[in-house]
mmCIF file of C-alpha atoms in Angstrom:
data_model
loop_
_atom_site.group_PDB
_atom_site.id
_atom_site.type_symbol
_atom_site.label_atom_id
_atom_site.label_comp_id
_atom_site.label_asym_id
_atom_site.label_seq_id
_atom_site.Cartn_x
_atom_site.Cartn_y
_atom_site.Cartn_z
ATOM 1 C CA UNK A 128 -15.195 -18.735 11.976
ATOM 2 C CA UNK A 129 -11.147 -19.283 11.585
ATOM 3 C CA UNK A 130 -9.744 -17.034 9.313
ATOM 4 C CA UNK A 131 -6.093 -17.155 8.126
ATOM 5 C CA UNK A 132 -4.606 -13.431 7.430
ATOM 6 C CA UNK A 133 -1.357 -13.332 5.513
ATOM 7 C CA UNK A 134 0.464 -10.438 5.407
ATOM 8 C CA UNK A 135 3.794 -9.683 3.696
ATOM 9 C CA UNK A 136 5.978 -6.994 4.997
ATOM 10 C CA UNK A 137 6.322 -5.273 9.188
ATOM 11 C CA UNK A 138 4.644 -2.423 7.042
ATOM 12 C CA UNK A 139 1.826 -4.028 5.587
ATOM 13 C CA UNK A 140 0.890 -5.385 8.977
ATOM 14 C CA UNK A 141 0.799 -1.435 10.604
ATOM 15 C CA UNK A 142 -1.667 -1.285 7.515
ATOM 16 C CA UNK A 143 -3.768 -4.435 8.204
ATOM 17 C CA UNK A 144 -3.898 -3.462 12.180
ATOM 18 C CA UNK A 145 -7.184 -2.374 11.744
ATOM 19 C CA UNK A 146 -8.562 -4.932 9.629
ATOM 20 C CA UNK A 147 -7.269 -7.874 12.271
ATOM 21 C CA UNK A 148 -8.586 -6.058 15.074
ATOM 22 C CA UNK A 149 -12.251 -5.873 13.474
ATOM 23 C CA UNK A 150 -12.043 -9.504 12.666
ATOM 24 C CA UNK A 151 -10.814 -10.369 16.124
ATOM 25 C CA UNK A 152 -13.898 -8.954 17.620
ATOM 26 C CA UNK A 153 -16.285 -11.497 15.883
ATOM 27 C CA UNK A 154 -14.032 -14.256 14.733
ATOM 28 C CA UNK A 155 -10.508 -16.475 15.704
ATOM 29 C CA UNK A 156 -7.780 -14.691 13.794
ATOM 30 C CA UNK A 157 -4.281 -16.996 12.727
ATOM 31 C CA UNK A 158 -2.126 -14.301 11.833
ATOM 32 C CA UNK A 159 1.249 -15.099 9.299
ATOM 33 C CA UNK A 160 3.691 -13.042 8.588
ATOM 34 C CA UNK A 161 5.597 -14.083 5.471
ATOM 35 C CA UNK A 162 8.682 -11.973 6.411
ATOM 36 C CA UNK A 163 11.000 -12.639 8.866
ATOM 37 C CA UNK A 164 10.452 -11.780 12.438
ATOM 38 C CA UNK A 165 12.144 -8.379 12.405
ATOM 39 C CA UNK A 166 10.903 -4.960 14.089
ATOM 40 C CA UNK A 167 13.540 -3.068 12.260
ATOM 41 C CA UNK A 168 11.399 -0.621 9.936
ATOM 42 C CA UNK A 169 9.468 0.502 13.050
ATOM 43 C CA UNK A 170 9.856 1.620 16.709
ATOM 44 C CA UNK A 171 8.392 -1.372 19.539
ATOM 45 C CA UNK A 172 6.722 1.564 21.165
ATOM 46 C CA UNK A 173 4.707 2.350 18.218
ATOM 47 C CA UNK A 174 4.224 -1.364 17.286
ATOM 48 C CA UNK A 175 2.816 -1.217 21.016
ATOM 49 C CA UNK A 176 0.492 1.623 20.754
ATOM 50 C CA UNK A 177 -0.848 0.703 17.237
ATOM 51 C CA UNK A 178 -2.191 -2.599 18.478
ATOM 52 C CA UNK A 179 -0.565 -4.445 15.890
ATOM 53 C CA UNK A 180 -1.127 -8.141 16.754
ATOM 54 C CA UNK A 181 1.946 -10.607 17.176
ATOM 55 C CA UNK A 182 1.553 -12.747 14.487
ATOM 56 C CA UNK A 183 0.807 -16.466 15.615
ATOM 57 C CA UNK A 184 3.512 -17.770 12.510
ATOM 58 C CA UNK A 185 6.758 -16.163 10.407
ATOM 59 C CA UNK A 186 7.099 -18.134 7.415
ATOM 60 C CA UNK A 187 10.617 -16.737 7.223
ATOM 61 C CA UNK A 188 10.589 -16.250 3.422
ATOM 62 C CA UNK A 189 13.463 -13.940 1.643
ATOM 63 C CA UNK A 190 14.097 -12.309 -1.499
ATOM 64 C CA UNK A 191 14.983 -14.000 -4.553
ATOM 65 C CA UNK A 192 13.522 -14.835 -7.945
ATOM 66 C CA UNK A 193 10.125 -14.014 -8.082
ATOM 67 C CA UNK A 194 9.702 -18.075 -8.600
ATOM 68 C CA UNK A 195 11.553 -19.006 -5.683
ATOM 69 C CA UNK A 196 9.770 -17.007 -2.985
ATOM 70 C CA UNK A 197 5.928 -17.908 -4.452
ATOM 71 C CA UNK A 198 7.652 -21.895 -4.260
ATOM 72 C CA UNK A 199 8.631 -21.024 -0.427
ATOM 73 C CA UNK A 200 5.651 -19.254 0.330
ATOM 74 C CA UNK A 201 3.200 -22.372 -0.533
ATOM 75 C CA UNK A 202 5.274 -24.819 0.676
ATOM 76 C CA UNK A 203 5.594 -22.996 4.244
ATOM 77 C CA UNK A 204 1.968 -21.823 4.234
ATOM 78 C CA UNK A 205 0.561 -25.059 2.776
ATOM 79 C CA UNK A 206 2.062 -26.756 6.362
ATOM 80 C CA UNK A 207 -0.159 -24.200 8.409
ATOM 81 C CA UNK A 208 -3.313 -24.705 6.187
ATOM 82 C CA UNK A 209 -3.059 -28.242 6.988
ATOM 83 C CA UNK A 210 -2.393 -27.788 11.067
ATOM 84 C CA UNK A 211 -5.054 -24.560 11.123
ATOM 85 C CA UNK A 212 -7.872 -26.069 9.095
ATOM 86 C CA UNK A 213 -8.572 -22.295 8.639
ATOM 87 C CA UNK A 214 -12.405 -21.331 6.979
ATOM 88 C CA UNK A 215 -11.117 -18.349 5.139
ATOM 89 C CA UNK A 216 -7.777 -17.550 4.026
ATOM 90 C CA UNK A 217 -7.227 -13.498 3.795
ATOM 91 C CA UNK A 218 -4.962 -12.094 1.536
ATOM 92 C CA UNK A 219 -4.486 -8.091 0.541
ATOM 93 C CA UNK A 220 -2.620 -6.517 -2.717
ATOM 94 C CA UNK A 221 -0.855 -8.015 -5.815
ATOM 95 C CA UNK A 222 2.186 -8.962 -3.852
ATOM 96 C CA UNK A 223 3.955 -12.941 -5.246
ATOM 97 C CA UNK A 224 3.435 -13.589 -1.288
ATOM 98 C CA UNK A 225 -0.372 -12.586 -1.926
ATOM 99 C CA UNK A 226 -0.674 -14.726 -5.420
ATOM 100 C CA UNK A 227 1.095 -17.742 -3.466
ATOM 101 C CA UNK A 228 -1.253 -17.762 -0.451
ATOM 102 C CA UNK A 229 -4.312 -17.589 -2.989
ATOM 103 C CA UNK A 230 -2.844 -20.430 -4.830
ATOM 104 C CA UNK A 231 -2.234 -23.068 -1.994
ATOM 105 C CA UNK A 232 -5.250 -22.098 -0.036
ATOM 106 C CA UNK A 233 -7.166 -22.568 -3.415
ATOM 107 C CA UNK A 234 -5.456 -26.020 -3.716
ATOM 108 C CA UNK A 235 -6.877 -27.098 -0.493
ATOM 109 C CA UNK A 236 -10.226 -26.044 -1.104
ATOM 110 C CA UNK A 237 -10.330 -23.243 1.268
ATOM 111 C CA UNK A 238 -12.047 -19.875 0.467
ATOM 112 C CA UNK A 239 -10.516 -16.672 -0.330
ATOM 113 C CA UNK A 240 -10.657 -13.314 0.383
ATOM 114 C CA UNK A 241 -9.068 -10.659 -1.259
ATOM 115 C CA UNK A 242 -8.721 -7.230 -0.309
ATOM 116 C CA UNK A 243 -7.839 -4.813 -2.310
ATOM 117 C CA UNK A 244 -9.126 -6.639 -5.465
ATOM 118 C CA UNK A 245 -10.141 -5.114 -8.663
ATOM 119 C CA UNK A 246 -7.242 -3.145 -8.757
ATOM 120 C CA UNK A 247 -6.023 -2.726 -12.067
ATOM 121 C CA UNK A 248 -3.270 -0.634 -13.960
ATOM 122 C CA UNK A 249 -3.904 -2.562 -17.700
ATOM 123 C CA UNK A 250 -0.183 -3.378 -17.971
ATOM 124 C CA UNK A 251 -0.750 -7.025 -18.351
ATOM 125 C CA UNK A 252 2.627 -7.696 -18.681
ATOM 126 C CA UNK A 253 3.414 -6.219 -15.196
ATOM 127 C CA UNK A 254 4.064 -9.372 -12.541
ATOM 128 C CA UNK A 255 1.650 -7.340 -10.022
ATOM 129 C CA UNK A 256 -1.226 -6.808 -12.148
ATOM 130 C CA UNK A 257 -0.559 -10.539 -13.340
ATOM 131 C CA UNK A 258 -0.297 -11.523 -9.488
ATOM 132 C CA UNK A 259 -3.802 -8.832 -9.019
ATOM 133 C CA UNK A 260 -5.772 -10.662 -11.933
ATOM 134 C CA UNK A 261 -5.247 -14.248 -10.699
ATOM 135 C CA UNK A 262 -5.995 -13.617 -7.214
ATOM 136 C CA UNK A 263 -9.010 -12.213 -8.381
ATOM 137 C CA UNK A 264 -10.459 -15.417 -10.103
ATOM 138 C CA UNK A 265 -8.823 -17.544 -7.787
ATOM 139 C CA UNK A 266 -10.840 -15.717 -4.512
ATOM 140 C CA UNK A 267 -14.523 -16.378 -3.684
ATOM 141 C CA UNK A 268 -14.648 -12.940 -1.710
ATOM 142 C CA UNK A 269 -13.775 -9.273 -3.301
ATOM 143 C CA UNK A 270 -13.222 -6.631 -0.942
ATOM 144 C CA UNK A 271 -12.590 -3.542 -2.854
ATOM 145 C CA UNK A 272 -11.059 -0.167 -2.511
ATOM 146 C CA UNK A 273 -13.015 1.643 -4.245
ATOM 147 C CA UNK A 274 -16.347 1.676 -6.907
ATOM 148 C CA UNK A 275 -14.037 1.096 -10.055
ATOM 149 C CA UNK A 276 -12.401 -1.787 -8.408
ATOM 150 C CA UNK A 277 -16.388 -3.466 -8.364
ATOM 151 C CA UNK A 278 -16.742 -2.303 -11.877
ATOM 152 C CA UNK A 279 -13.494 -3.599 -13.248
ATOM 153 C CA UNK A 280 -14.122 -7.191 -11.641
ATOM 154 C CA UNK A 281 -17.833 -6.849 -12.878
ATOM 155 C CA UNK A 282 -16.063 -6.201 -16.659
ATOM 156 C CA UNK A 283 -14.483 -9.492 -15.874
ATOM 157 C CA UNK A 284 -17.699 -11.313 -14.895
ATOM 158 C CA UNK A 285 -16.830 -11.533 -11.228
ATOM 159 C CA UNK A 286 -20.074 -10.393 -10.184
ATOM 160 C CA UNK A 287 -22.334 -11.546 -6.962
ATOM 161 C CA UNK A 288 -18.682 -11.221 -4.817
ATOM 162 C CA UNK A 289 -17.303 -7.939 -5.181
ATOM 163 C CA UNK A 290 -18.282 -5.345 -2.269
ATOM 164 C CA UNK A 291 -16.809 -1.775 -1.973
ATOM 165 C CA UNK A 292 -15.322 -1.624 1.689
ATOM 166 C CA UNK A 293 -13.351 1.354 1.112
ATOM 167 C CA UNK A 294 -9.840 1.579 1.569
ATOM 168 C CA UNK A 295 -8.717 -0.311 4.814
ATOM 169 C CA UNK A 296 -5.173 2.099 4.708
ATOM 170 C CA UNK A 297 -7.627 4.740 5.540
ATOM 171 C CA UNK A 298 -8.261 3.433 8.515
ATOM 172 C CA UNK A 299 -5.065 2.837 9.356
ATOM 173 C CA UNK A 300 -3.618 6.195 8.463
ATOM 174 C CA UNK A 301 -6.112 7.885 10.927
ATOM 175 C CA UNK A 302 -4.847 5.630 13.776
ATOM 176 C CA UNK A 303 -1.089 6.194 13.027
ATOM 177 C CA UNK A 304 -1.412 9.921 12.435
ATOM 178 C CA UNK A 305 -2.804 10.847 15.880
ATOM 179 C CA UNK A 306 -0.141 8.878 17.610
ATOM 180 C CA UNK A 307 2.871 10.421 15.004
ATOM 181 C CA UNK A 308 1.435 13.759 16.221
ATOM 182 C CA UNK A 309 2.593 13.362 19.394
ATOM 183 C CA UNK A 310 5.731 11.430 18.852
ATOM 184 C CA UNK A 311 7.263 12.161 15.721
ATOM 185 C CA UNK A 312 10.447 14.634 15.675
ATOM 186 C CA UNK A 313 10.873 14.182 12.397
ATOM 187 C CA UNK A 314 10.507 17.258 10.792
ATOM 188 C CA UNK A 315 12.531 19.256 13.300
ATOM 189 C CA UNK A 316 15.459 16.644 13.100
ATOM 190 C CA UNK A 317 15.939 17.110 9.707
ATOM 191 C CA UNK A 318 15.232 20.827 9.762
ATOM 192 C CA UNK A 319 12.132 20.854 7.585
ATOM 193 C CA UNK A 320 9.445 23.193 7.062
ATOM 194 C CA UNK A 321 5.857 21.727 6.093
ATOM 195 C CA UNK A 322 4.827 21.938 2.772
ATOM 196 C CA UNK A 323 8.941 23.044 1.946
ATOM 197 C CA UNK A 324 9.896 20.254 0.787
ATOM 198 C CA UNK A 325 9.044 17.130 -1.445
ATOM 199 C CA UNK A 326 9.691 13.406 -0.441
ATOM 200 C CA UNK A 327 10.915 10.810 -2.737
ATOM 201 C CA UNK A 328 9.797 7.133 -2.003
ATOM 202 C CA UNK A 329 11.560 4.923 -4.147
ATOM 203 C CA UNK A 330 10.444 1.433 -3.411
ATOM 204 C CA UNK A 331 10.482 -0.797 -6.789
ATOM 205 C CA UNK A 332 13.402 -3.347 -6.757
ATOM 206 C CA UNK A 333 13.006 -3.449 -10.999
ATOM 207 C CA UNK A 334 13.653 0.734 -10.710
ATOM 208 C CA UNK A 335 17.294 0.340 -9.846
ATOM 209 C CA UNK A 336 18.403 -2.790 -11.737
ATOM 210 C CA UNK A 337 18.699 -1.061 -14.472
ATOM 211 C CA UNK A 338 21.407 1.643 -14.960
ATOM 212 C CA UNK A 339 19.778 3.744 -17.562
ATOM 213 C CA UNK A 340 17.025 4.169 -14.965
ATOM 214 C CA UNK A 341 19.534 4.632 -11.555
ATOM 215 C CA UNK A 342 21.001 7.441 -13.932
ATOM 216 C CA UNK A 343 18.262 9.382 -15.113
ATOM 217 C CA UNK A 344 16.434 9.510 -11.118
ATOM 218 C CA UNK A 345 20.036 10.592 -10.218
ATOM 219 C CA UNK A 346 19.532 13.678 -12.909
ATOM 220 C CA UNK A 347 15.684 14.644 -11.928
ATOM 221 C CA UNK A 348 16.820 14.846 -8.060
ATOM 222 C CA UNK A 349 19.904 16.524 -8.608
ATOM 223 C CA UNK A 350 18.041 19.007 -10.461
ATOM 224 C CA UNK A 351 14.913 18.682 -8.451
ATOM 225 C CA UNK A 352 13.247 22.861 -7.904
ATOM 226 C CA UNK A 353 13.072 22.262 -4.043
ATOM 227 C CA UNK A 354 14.322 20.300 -1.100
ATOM 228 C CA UNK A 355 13.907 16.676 -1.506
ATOM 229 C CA UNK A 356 13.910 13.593 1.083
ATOM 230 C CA UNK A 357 14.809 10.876 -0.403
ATOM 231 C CA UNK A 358 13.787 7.541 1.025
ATOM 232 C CA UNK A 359 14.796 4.656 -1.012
ATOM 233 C CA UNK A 360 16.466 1.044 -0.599
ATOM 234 C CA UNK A 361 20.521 1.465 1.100
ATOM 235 C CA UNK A 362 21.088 -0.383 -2.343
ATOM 236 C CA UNK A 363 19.636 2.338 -4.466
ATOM 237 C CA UNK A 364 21.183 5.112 -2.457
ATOM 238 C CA UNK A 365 24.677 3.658 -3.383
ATOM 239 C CA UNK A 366 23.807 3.462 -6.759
ATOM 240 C CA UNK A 367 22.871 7.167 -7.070
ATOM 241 C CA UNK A 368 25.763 8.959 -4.960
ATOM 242 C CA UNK A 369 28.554 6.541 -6.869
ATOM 243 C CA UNK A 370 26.976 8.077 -10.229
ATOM 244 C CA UNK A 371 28.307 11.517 -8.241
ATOM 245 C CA UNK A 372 26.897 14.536 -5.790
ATOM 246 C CA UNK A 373 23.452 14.593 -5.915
ATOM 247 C CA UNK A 374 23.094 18.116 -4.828
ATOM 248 C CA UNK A 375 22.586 20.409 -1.997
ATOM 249 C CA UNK A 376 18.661 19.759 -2.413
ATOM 250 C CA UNK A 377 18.655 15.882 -1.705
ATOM 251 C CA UNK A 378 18.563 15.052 1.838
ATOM 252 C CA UNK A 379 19.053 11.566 3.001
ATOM 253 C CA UNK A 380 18.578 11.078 6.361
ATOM 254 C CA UNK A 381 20.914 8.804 8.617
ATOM 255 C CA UNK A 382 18.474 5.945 9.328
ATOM 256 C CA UNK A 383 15.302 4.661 7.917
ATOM 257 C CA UNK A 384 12.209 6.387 8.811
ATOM 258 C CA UNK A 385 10.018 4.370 11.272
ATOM 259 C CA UNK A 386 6.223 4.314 10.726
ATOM 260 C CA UNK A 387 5.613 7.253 13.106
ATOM 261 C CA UNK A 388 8.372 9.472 11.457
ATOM 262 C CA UNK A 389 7.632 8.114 7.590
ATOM 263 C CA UNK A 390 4.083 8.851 8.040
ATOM 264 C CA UNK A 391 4.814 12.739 9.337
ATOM 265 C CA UNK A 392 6.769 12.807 6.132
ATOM 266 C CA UNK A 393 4.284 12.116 3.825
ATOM 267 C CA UNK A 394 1.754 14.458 5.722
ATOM 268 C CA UNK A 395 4.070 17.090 5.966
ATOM 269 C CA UNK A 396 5.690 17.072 2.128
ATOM 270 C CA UNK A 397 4.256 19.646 -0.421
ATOM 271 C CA UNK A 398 5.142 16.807 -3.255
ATOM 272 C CA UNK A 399 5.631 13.498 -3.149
ATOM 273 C CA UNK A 400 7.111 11.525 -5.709
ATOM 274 C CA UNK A 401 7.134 8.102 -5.875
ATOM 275 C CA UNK A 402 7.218 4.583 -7.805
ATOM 276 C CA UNK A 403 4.988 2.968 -5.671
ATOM 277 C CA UNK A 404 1.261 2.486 -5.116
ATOM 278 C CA UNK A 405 0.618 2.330 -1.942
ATOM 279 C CA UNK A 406 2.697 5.775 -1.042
ATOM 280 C CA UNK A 407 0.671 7.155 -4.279
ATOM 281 C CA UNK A 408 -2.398 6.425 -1.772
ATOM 282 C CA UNK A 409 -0.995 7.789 0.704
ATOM 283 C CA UNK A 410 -0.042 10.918 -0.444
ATOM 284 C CA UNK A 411 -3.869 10.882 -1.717
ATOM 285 C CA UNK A 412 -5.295 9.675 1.971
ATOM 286 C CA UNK A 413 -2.765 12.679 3.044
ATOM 287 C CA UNK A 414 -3.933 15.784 0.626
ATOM 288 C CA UNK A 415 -0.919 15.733 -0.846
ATOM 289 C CA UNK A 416 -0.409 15.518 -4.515
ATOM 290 C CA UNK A 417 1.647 13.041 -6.102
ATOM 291 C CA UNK A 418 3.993 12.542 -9.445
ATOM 292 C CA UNK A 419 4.561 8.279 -10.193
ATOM 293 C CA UNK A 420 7.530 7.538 -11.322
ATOM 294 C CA UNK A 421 6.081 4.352 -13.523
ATOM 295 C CA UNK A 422 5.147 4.122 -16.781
ATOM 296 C CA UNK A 423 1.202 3.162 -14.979
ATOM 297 C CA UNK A 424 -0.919 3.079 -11.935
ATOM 298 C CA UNK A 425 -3.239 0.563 -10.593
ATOM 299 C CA UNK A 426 -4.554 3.059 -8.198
ATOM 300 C CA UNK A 427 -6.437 4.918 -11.161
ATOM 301 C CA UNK A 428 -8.867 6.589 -9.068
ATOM 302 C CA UNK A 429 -5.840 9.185 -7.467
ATOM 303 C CA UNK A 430 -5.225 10.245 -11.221
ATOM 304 C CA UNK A 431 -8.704 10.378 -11.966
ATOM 305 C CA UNK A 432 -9.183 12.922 -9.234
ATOM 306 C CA UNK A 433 -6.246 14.779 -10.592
ATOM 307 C CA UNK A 434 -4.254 14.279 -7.470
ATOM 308 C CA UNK A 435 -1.690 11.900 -9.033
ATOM 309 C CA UNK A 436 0.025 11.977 -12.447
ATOM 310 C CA UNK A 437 1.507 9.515 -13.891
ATOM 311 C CA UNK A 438 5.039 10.549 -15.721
ATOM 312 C CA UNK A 439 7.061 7.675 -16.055
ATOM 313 C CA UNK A 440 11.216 8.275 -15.616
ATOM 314 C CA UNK A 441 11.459 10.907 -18.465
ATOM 315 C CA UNK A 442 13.911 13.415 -16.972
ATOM 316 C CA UNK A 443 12.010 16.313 -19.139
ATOM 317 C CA UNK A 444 8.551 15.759 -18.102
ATOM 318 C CA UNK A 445 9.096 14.928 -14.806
ATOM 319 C CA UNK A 446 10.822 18.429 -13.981
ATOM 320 C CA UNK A 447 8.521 20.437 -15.821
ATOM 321 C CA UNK A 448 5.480 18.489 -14.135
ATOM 322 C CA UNK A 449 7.286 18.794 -10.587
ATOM 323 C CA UNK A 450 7.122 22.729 -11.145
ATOM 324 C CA UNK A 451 3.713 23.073 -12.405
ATOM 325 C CA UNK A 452 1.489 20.560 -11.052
ATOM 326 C CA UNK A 453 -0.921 21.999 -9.143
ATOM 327 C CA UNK A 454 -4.180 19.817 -8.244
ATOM 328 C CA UNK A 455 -7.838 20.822 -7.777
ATOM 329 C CA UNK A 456 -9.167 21.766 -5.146
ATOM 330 C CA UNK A 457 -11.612 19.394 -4.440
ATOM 331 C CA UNK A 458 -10.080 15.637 -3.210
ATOM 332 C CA UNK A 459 -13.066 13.393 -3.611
ATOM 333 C CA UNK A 460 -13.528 10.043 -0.636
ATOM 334 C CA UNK A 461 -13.398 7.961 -3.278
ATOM 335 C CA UNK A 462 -12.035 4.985 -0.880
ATOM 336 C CA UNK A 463 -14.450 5.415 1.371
ATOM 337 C CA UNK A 464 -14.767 6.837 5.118
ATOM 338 C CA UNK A 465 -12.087 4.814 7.410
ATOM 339 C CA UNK A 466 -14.457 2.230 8.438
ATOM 340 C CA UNK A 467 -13.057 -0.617 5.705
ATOM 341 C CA UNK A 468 -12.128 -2.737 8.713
ATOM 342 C CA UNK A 469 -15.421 -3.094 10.485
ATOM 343 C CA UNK A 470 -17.237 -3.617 6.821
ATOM 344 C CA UNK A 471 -14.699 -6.555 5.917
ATOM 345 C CA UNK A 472 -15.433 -8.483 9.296
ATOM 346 C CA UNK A 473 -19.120 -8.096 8.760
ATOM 347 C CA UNK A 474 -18.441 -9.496 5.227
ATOM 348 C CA UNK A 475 -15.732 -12.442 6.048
ATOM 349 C CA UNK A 476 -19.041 -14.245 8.178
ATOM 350 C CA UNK A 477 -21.553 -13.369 5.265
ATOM 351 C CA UNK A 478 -23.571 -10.688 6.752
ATOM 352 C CA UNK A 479 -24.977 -8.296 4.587
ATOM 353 C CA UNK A 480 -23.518 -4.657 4.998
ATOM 354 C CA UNK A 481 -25.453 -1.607 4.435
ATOM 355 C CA UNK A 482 -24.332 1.653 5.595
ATOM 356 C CA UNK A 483 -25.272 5.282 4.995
ATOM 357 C CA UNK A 484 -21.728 6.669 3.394
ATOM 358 C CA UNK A 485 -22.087 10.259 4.661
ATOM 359 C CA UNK A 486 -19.027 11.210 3.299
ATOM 360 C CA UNK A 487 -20.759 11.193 -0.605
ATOM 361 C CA UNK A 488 -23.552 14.033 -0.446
ATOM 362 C CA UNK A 489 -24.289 12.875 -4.251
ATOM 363 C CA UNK A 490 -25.080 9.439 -3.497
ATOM 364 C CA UNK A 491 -27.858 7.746 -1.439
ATOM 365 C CA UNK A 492 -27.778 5.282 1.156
ATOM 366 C CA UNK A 493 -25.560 2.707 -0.670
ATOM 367 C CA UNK A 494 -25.970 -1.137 -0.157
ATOM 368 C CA UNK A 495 -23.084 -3.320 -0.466
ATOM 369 C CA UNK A 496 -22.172 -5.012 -3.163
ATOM 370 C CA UNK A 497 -21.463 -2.085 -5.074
#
């Protein structure tokens, strides 16, 4: 089987490693990367060690209206559908590059898979969960993250199609973290202790448009009750020191944070606060809990397990929450046991999958679908 993987971003691709590499074992793999053909968000040596696959096509595609890149994206892609006669197109998350790829693969009559479907957050006027929900009825195959991802898609009468994989990030997080063990300086570079301090990822492009909103983060971090590390967009950071000092607490470091060093970060932080889902999942893969900076969460299951809560930008709440969350003590596997990759490649070639999930002493041997 030929299957087509799209992926959007360098980082995504670190995440999908694992995925490609379990495919690659038992099928032909055309790799596309919709970015451009940049390195610059993480070290070649760890690129190296990761395994993570050169991609076989860049479609090249920039920023712009949200319109504009989904136009680019199927025009560019449709071109490779045509030359690759693919089988199966694979696409991950509720990115417009993921919603694009569904689309002109769909047009062509060529399946889809989706990872990471049945995600939902209920804000239907969101773009992502609008991008999430048509993907979803678009795609023949449902690779989910978790049980309420199945159950979600089965409210929506995709049933017969949805299997829970687990979370392929898992996977990938276990593969990065024994390699950021040994290489990562990190922490002693910028003089941090672990579990001192809290990291801020700030990642939404719609969370500093808008002044009101640049101006109130600039308040909760220059009041924040520890040290901070703020990671966020060179844009954003310009935004928040011309509003004025931010405070002996915020520390931005000199460059951005490769994979290795981002990844001891989040391992490392007591707190992390963020505006975006996939570092709420990884602060929930990591143990560490986790305030969201968004008015909702698609990853529901994190707040469900009382790792994550979900506080929106109000300056008030956000502070008091900061100083008093404190999560339980128990961090359920509710996406799974690492092994997502090996489960989707057994899936892509329509293979049933049953495995004993060892992880969940309250549940049986579990057959997939969910």
């Amino acid at each position: 089987m030929k299957v087509l993987s799209l992926v959007a971003t360098w980082p995504e691709m670190i995440m999908a490693t694992p995925v490609s590499q379990a495919i690659r074992e038992r099928h032909e793999e055309v790799l596309v990367l919709a970015g451009a053909a940049t390195e610059a968000v993480a070290e070649r040596t760890a690129l190296e060690d990761l395994g993570v696959p050169t991609p076989d096509y860049h479609l090249g595609v920039i920023s712009g209206s949200r319109g504009s890149q989904m136009a680019d994206v199927m025009l560019r892609l449709e071109e490779i559908l045509l030359a690759e006669s693919p089988d199966l197109v694979l696409v991950r998350g509720g990115s417009n590059v993921t919603l694009a790829a569904a689309l002109a693969a769909s047009q062509l009559d060529i399946r889809v898979a989706h990872i990471e479907a049945g995600q939902r957050s209920f804000h239907r006027m969101g773009p992502e969960e609008t991008n999430r929900l048509v993907t979803d009825h678009v795609a023949r195959l449902h690779l989910c993250a978790s049980r309420s991802a199945v159950r979600h898609l089965a409210s929506e009468g995709i049933i017969g199609s949805a299997y829970w994989v687990g979370d392929a990030m898992l996977d990938a997080r276990r593969r990065v973290g024994r390699i950021a063990k040994e290489r990562s300086h990190i922490l002693d570079d910028l003089g941090l202790v672990p579990r001192r301090y809290a990291l801020a990822a700030i990642e939404r492009r719609e969370g500093f448009e808008d002044q009101d909103r640049v101006e109130t983060l600039a308040a909760i971090l220059r009041q924040a009750p520890e040290r901070v590390v703020l990671l966020a967009q060179p844009r954003l950071v310009r935004k928040l020191t011309s509003i004025g000092d931010l405070g002996p607490n915020v520390l931005l470091p000199n460059e951005w944070p490769g994979v290795l060093d981002r990844h001891q970060l989040e391992e490392n932080a007591r707190l992390i606060v963020t505006d975006s889902g996939d570092v709420q999942r990884a602060a929930y893969h990591a143990g560490v809990p986790c305030l969201t900076l968004w008015p909702e969460t698609e990853w529901v299951e994190t707040v469900e397990a009382g790792w994550n809560v979900v506080v929106g930008l109000d300056a008030e709440l956000v502070l008091r929450t900061w100083s008093e969350f404190r999560p339980p003590s128990a961090r359920p596997p509710v996406f799974g046991d690492g092994r997502a990759g090996e489960r989707i490649a057994s899936l892509l070639e329509g293979e049933s999958v049953e495995s004993r999930w060892d992880l969940f002493a309250s549940s049986p041997a579990t057959a997939f679908p969910a």
